[in-house]
mmCIF file of C-alpha atoms and ligand atoms in Angstrom:
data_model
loop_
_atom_site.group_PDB
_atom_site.id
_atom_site.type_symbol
_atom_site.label_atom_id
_atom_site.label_comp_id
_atom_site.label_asym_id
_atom_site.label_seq_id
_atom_site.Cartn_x
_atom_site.Cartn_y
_atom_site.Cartn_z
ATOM 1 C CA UNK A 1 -1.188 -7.947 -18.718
ATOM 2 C CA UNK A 2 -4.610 -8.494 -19.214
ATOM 3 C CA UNK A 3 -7.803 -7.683 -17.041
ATOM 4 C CA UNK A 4 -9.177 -10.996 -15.091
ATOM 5 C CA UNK A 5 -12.303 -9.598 -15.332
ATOM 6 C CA UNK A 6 -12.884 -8.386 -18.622
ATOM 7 C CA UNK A 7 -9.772 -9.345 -20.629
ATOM 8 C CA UNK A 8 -9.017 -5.456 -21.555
ATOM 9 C CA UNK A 9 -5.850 -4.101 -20.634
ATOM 10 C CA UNK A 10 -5.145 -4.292 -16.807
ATOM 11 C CA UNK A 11 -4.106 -1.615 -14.959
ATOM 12 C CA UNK A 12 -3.400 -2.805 -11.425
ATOM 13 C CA UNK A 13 -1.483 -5.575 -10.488
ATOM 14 C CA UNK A 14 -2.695 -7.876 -7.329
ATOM 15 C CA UNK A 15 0.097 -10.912 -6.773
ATOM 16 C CA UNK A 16 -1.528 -11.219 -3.678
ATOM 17 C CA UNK A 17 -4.725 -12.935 -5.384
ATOM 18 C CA UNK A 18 -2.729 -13.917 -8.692
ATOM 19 C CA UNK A 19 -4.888 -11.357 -10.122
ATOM 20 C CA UNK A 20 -4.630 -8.191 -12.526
ATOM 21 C CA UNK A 21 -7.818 -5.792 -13.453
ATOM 22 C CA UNK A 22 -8.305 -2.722 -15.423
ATOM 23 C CA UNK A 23 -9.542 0.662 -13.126
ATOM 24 C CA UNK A 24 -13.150 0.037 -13.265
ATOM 25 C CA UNK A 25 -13.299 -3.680 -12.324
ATOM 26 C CA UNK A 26 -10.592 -2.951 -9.264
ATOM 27 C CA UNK A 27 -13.316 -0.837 -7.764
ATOM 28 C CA UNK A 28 -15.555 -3.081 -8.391
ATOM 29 C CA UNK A 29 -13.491 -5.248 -6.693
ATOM 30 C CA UNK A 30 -12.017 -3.386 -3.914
ATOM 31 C CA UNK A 31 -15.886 -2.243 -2.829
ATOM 32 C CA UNK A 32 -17.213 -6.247 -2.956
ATOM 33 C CA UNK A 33 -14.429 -6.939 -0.764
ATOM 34 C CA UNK A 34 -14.906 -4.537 1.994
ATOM 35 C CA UNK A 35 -18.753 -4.968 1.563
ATOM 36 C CA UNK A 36 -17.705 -8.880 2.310
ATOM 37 C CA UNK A 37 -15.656 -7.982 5.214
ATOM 38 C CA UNK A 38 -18.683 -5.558 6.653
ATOM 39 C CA UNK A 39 -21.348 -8.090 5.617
ATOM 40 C CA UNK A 40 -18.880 -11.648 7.239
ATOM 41 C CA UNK A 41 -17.823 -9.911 10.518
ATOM 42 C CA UNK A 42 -21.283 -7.742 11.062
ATOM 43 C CA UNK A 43 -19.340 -4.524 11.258
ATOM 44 C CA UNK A 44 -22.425 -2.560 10.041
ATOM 45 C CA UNK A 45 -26.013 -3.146 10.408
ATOM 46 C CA UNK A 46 -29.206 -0.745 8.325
ATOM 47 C CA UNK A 47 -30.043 0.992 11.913
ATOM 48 C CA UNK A 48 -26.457 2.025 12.530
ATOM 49 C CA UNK A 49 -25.334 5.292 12.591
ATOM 50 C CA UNK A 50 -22.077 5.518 11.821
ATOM 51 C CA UNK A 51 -19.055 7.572 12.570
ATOM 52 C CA UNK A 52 -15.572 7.678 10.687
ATOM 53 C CA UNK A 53 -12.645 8.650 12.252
ATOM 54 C CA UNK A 54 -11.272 10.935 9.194
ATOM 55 C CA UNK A 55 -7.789 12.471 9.654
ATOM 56 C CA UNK A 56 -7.641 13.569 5.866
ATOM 57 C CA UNK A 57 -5.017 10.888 4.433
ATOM 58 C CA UNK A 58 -6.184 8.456 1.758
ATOM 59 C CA UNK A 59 -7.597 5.554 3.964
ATOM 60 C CA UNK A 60 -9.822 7.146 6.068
ATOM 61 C CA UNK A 61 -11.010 9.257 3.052
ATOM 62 C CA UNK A 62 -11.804 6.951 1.475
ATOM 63 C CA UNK A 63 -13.470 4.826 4.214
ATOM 64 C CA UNK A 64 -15.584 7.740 4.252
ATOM 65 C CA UNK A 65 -16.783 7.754 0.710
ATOM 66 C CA UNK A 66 -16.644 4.288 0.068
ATOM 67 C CA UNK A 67 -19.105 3.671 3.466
ATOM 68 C CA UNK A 68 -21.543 6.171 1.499
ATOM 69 C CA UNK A 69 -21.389 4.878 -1.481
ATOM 70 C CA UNK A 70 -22.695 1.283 -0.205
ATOM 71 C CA UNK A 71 -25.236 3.293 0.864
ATOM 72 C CA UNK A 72 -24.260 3.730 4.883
ATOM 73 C CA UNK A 73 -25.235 7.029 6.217
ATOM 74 C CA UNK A 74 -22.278 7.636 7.240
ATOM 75 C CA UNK A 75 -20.616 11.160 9.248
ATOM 76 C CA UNK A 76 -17.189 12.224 9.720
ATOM 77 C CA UNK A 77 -15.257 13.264 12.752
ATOM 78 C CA UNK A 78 -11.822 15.202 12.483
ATOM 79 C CA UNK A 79 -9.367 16.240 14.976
ATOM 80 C CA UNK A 80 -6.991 18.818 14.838
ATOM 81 C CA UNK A 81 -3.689 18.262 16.494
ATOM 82 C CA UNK A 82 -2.310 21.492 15.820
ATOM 83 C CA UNK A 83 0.418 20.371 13.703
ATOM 84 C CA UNK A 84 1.692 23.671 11.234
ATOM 85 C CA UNK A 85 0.579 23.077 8.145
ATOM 86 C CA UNK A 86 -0.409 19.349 8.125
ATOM 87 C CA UNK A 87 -3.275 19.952 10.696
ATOM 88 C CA UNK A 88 -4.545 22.623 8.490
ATOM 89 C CA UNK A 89 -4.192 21.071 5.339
ATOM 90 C CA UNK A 90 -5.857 17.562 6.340
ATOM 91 C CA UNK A 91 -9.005 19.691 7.646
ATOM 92 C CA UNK A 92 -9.164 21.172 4.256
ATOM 93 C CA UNK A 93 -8.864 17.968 2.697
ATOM 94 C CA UNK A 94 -11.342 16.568 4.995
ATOM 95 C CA UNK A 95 -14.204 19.161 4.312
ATOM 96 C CA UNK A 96 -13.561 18.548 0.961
ATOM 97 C CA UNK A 97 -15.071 15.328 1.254
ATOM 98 C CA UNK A 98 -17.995 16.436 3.306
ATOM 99 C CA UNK A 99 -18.825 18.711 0.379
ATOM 100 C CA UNK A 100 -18.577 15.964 -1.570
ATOM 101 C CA UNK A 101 -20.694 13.562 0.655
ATOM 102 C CA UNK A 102 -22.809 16.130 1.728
ATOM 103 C CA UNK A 103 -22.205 14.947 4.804
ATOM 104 C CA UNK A 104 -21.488 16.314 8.406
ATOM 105 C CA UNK A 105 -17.980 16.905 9.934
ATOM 106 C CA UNK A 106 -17.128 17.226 13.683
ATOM 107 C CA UNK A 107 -14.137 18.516 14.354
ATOM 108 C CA UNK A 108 -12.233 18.773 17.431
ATOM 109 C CA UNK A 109 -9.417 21.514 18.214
ATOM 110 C CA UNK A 110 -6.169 20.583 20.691
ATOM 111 C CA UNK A 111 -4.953 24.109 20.331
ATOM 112 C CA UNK A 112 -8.968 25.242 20.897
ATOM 113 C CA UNK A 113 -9.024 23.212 23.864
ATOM 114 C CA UNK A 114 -5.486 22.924 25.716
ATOM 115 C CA UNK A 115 -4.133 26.306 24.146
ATOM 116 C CA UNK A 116 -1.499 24.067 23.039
ATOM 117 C CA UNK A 117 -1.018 21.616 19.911
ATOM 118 C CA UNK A 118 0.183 17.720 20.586
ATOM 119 C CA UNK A 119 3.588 18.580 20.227
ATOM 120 C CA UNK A 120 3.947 21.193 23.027
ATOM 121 C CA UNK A 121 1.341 19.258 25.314
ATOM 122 C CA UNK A 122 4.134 15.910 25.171
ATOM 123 C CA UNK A 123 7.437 17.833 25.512
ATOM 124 C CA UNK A 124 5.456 19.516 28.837
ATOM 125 C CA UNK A 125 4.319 16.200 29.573
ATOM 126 C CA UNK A 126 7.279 14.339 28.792
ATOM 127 C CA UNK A 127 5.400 11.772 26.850
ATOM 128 C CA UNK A 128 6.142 10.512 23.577
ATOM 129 C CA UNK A 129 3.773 12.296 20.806
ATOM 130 C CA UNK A 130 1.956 9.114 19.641
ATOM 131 C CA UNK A 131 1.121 7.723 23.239
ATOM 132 C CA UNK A 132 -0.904 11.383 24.214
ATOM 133 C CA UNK A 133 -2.142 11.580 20.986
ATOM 134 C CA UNK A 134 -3.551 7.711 20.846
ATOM 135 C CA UNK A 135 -5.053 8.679 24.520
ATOM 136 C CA UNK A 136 -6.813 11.717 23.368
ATOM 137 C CA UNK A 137 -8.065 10.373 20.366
ATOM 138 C CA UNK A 138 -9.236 7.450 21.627
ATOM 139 C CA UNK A 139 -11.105 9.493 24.007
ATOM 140 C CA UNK A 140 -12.793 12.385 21.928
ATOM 141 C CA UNK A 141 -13.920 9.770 19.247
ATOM 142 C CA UNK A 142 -15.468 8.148 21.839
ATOM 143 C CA UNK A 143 -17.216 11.499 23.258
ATOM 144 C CA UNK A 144 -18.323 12.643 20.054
ATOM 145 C CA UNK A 145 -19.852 9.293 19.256
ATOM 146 C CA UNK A 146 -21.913 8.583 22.456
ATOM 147 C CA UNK A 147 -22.727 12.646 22.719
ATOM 148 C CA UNK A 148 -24.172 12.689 18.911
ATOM 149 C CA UNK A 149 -25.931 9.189 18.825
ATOM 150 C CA UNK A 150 -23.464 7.295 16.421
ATOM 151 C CA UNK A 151 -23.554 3.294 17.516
ATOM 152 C CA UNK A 152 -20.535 2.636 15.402
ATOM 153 C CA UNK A 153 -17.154 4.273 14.831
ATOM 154 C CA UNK A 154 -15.401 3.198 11.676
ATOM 155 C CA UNK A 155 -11.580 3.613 10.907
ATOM 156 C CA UNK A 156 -9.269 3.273 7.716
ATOM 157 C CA UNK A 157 -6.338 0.852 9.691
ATOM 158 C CA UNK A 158 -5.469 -1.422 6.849
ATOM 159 C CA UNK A 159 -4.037 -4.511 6.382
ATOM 160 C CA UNK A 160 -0.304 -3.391 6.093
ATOM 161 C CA UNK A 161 -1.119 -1.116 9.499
ATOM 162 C CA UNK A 162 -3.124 -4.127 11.129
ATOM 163 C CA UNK A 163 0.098 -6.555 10.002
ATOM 164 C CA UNK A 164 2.512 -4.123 11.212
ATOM 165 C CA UNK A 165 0.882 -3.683 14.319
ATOM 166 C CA UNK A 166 0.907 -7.259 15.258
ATOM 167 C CA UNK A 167 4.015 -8.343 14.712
ATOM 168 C CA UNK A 168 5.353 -5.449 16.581
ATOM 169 C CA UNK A 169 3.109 -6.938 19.448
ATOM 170 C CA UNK A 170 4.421 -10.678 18.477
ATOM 171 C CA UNK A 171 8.175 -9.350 18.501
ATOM 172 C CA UNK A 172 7.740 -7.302 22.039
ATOM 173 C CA UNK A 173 5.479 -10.117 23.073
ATOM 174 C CA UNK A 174 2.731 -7.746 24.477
ATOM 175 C CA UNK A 175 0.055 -10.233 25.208
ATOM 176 C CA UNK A 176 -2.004 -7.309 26.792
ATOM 177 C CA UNK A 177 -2.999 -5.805 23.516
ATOM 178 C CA UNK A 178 -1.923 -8.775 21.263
ATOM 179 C CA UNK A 179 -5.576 -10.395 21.037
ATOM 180 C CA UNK A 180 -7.870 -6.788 20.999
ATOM 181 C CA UNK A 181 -6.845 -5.764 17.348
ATOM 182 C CA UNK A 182 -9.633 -7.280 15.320
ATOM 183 C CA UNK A 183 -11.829 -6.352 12.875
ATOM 184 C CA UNK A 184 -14.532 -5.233 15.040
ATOM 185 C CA UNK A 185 -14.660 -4.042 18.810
ATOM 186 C CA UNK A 186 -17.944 -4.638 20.589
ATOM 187 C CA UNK A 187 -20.030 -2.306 22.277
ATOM 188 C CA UNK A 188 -19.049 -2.108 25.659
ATOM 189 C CA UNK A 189 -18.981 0.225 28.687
ATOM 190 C CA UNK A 190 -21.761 2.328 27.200
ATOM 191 C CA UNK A 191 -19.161 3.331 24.286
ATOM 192 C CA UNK A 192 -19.880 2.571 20.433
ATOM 193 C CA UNK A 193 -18.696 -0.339 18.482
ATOM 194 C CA UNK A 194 -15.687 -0.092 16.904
ATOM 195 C CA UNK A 195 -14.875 -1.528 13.062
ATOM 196 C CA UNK A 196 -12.551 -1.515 10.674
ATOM 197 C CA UNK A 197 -13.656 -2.331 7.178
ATOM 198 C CA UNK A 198 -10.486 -2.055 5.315
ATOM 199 C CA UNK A 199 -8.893 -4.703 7.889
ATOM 200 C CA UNK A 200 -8.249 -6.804 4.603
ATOM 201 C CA UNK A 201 -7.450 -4.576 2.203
ATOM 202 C CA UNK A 202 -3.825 -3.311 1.684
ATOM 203 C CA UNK A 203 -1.923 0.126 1.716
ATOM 204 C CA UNK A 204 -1.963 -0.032 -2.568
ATOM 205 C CA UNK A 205 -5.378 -0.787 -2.408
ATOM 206 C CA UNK A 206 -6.603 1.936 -1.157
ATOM 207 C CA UNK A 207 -4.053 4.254 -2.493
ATOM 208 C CA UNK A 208 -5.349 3.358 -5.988
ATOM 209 C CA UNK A 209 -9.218 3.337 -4.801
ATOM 210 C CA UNK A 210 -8.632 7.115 -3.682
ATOM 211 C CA UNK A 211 -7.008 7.364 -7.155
ATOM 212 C CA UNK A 212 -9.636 5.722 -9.260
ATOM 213 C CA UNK A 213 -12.115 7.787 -7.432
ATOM 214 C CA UNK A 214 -10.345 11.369 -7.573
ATOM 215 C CA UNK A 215 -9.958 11.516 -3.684
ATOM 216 C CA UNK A 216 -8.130 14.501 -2.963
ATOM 217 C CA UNK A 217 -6.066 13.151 0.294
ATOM 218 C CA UNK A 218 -3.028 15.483 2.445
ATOM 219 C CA UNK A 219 0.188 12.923 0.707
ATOM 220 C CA UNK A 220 2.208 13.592 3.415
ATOM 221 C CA UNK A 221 2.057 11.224 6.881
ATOM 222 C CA UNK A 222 1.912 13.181 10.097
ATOM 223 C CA UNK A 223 6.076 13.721 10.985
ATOM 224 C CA UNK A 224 5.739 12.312 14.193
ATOM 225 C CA UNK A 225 4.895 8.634 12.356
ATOM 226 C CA UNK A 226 8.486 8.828 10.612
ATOM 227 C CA UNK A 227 10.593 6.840 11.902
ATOM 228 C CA UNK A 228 7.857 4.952 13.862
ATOM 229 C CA UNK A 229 8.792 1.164 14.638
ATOM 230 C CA UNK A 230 5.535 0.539 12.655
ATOM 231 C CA UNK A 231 7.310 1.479 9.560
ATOM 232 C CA UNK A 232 10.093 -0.748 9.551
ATOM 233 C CA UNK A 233 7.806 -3.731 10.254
ATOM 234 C CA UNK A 234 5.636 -2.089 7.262
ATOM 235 C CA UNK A 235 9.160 -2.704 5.175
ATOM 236 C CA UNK A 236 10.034 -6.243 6.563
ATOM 237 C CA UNK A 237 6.468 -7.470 5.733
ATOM 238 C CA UNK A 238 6.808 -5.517 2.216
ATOM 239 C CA UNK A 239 9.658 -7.593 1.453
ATOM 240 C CA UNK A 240 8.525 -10.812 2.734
ATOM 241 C CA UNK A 241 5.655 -10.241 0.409
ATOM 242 C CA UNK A 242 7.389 -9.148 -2.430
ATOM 243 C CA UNK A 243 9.224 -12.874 -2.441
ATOM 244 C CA UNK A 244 5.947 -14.390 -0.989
ATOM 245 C CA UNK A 245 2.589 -12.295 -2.126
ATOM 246 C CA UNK A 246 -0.299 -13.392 0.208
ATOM 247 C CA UNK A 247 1.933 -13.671 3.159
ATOM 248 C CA UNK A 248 0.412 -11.112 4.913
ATOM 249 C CA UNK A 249 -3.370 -11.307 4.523
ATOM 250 C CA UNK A 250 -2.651 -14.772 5.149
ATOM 251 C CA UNK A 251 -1.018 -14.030 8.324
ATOM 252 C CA UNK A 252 -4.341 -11.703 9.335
ATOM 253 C CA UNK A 253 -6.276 -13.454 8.800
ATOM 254 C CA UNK A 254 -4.959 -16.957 10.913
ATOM 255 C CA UNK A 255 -4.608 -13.960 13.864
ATOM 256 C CA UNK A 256 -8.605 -13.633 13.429
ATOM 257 C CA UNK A 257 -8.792 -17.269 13.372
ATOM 258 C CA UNK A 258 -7.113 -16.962 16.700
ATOM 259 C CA UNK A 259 -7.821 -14.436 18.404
ATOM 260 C CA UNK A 260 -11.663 -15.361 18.360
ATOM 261 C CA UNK A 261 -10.839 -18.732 20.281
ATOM 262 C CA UNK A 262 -8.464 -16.410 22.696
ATOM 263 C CA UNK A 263 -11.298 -13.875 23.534
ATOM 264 C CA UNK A 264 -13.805 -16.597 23.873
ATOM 265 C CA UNK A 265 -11.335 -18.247 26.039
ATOM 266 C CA UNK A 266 -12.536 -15.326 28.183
ATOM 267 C CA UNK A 267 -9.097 -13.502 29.617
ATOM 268 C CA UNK A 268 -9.298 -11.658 32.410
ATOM 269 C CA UNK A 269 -9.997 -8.032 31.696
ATOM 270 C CA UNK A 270 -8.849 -5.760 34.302
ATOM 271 C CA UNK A 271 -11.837 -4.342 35.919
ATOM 272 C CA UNK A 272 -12.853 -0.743 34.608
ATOM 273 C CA UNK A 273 -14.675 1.633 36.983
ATOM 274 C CA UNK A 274 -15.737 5.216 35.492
ATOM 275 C CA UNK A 275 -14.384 8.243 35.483
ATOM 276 C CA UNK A 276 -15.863 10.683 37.899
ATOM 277 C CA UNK A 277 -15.897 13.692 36.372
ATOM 278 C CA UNK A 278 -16.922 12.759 32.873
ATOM 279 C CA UNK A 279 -18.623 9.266 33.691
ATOM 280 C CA UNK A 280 -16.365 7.254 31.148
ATOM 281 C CA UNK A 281 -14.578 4.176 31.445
ATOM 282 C CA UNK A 282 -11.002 4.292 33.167
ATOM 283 C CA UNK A 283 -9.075 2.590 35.398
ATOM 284 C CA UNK A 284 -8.313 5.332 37.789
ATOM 285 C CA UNK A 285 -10.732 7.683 39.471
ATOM 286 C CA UNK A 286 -9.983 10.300 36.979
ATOM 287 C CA UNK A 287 -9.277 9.696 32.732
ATOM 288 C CA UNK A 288 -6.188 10.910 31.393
ATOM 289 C CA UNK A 289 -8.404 12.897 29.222
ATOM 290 C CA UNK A 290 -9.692 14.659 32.535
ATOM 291 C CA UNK A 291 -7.048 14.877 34.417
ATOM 292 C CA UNK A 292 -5.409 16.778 30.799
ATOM 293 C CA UNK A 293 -8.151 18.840 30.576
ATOM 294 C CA UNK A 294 -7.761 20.314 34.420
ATOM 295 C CA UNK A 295 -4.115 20.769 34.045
ATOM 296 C CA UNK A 296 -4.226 21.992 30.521
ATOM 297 C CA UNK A 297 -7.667 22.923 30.090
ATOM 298 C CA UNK A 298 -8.061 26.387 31.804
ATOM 299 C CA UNK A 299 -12.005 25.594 32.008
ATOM 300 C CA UNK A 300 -12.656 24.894 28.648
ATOM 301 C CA UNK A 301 -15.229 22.319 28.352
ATOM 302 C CA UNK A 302 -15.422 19.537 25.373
ATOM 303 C CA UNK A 303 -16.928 21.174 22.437
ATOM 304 C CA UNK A 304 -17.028 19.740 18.660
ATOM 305 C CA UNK A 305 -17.260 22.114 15.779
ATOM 306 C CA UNK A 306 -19.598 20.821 13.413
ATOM 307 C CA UNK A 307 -19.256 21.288 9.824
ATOM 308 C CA UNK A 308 -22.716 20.873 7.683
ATOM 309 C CA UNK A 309 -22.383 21.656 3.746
ATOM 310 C CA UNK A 310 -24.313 23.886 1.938
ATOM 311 C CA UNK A 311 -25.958 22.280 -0.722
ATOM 312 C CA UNK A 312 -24.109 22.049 -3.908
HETATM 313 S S1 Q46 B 1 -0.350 8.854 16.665
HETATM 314 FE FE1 Q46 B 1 1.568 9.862 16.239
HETATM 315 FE FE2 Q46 B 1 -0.327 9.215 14.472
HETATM 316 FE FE3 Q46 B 1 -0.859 10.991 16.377
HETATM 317 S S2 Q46 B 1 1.080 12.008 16.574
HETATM 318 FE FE4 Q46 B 1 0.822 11.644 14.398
HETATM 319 S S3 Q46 B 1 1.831 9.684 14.036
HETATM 320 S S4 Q46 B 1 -1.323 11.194 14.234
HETATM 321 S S5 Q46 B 1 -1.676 7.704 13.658
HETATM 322 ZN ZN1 ZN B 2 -13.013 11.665 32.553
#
């Protein structure tokens, strides 16, 4: 198997663009493309300040780095769930990379803030881990970005979690999410813009980037995503491609084909008002977050660690 790009022996194989390359032209190739992808959708302009959502695993790692490397400024923001060991280790992991960067890292603590990890906050609540957890996240990205000036918040979904994603919402036929999960969110409600620059790049990809670049990343998934309806649709797609490479960036990218002539067909959003005790967008008189934080919160406020690195 030889190198498309320089003939030498290739290292990594890519049926999906009938394409093979040795280690150095892959990331070469694997930065061009999310630069394309940043530069085509205008995920990232020079007076951003950007934000990525880093929870220590080997896409949002290296996001991070990669983001740097093309020269955006960009910080990192962490939150701890208070799972055992994987919380811990993925912190680790993540101020690893700040080192590395030289960059800044908020964090944010569940257990600092609700005296009680994800787990322990759903069982109370009788909500399924991944639901509170998507609601809290959502929410303290958003915080930390407006509170600390960042315009944009980036995230590592990739194109096997973007596929997976959508044809869970095709199967279950929920149109109320099924045309919000493109590359790029606009700014709205006073909240940053939201991107995701490895919307076209797969789960391999980036695997072997984080390889090729020595990215020390926590292996193991949090345990609440096993068994997660997202990975059997990860499978199915696998071996649909596996008979049929391409099949899945192909069927991304027709969805962004689509969904831009959906939004412009202008649905109905439901009307948000604000929150009012924290001022931010929700469709009750009170957030989730809030209303989490007065059951749960005994007075704590919102606070963000922040994590600067000493120089090397
Ligand atoms: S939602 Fe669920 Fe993930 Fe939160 S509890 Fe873990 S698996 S981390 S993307
Ligand atoms: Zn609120």
């Amino acid at each position: 198997m030889k190198c498309r790009v320089c003939g030498g022996q290739a290292n990594i194989r890519l049926p999906q663009y009938n394409s093979a390359l040795c280690a150095s032209d892959f990331v070469a190739f694997f930065e061009k493309r999310v630069s394309g992808t940043i530069t085509k959708h205008a995920l990232l302009g020079e007076q951003d300040r950007t934000l990525v959502a880093v929870s220590g695993g080997k896409d949002s790692l290296s996001l991070w780095y990669l983001l740097n490397r093309l020269g955006f400024s960009a910080d990192g923001i962490y939150i701890d769930l208070g799972i055992r060991d994987y919380s811990h280790i993925s912190l680790v992991k993540a101020r690893q990379m700040a080192d590395r960067l030289q960059r800044r890292l908020y964090s944010f603590s569940l257990s600092g803030t609700f005296s009680k990890g994800i787990e322990e906050l759903a069982r109370i609540m009788k909500r399924p881990p991944c639901s509170l957890c998507g609601t809290i996240k959502r929410y303290v990205m958003n915080r930390a970005s407006t509170h600390y000036g960042y315009s944009v918040l980036a995230t590592g979904h990739n194109l096997d979690d973007e596929a997976s994603a959508l044809l869970g919402n095709i199967l279950h036929w929920k149109e109320e999410y099924l045309w919000k999960k493109g590359v790029v969110l606009e700014a709205e409600h006073g909240l940053a813009k939201k991107v995701k620059p490895f919307f076209l790049c797969s789960e391999k990809e980036a695997a072997a980037y984080a390889l090729l670049n020595k990215i020390d990343y926590v292996y193991e998934e949090c345990p609440h995503s096993l068994g997660a309806k997202t990975l059997l649709y990860k499978s199915l797609l696998n071996r649909v491609e596996d008979v049929s490479p391409a099949t899945k960036i192909a069927f991304l990218k027709g969805y962004l084909k689509r969904a831009k002539a959906e939004v412009s067909r202008g649905q109905e959003e439901k009307e948000k008002s604000s929150c009012k005790v924290c001022g931010y967008p929700s469709y009750s008189e009170e957030c989730n977050f809030c209303r989490l934080l007065k059951r749960f919160g005994n007075g704590a406020a919102v606070r963000f660690d922040i994590y600067v690195p000493s120089e090397p």
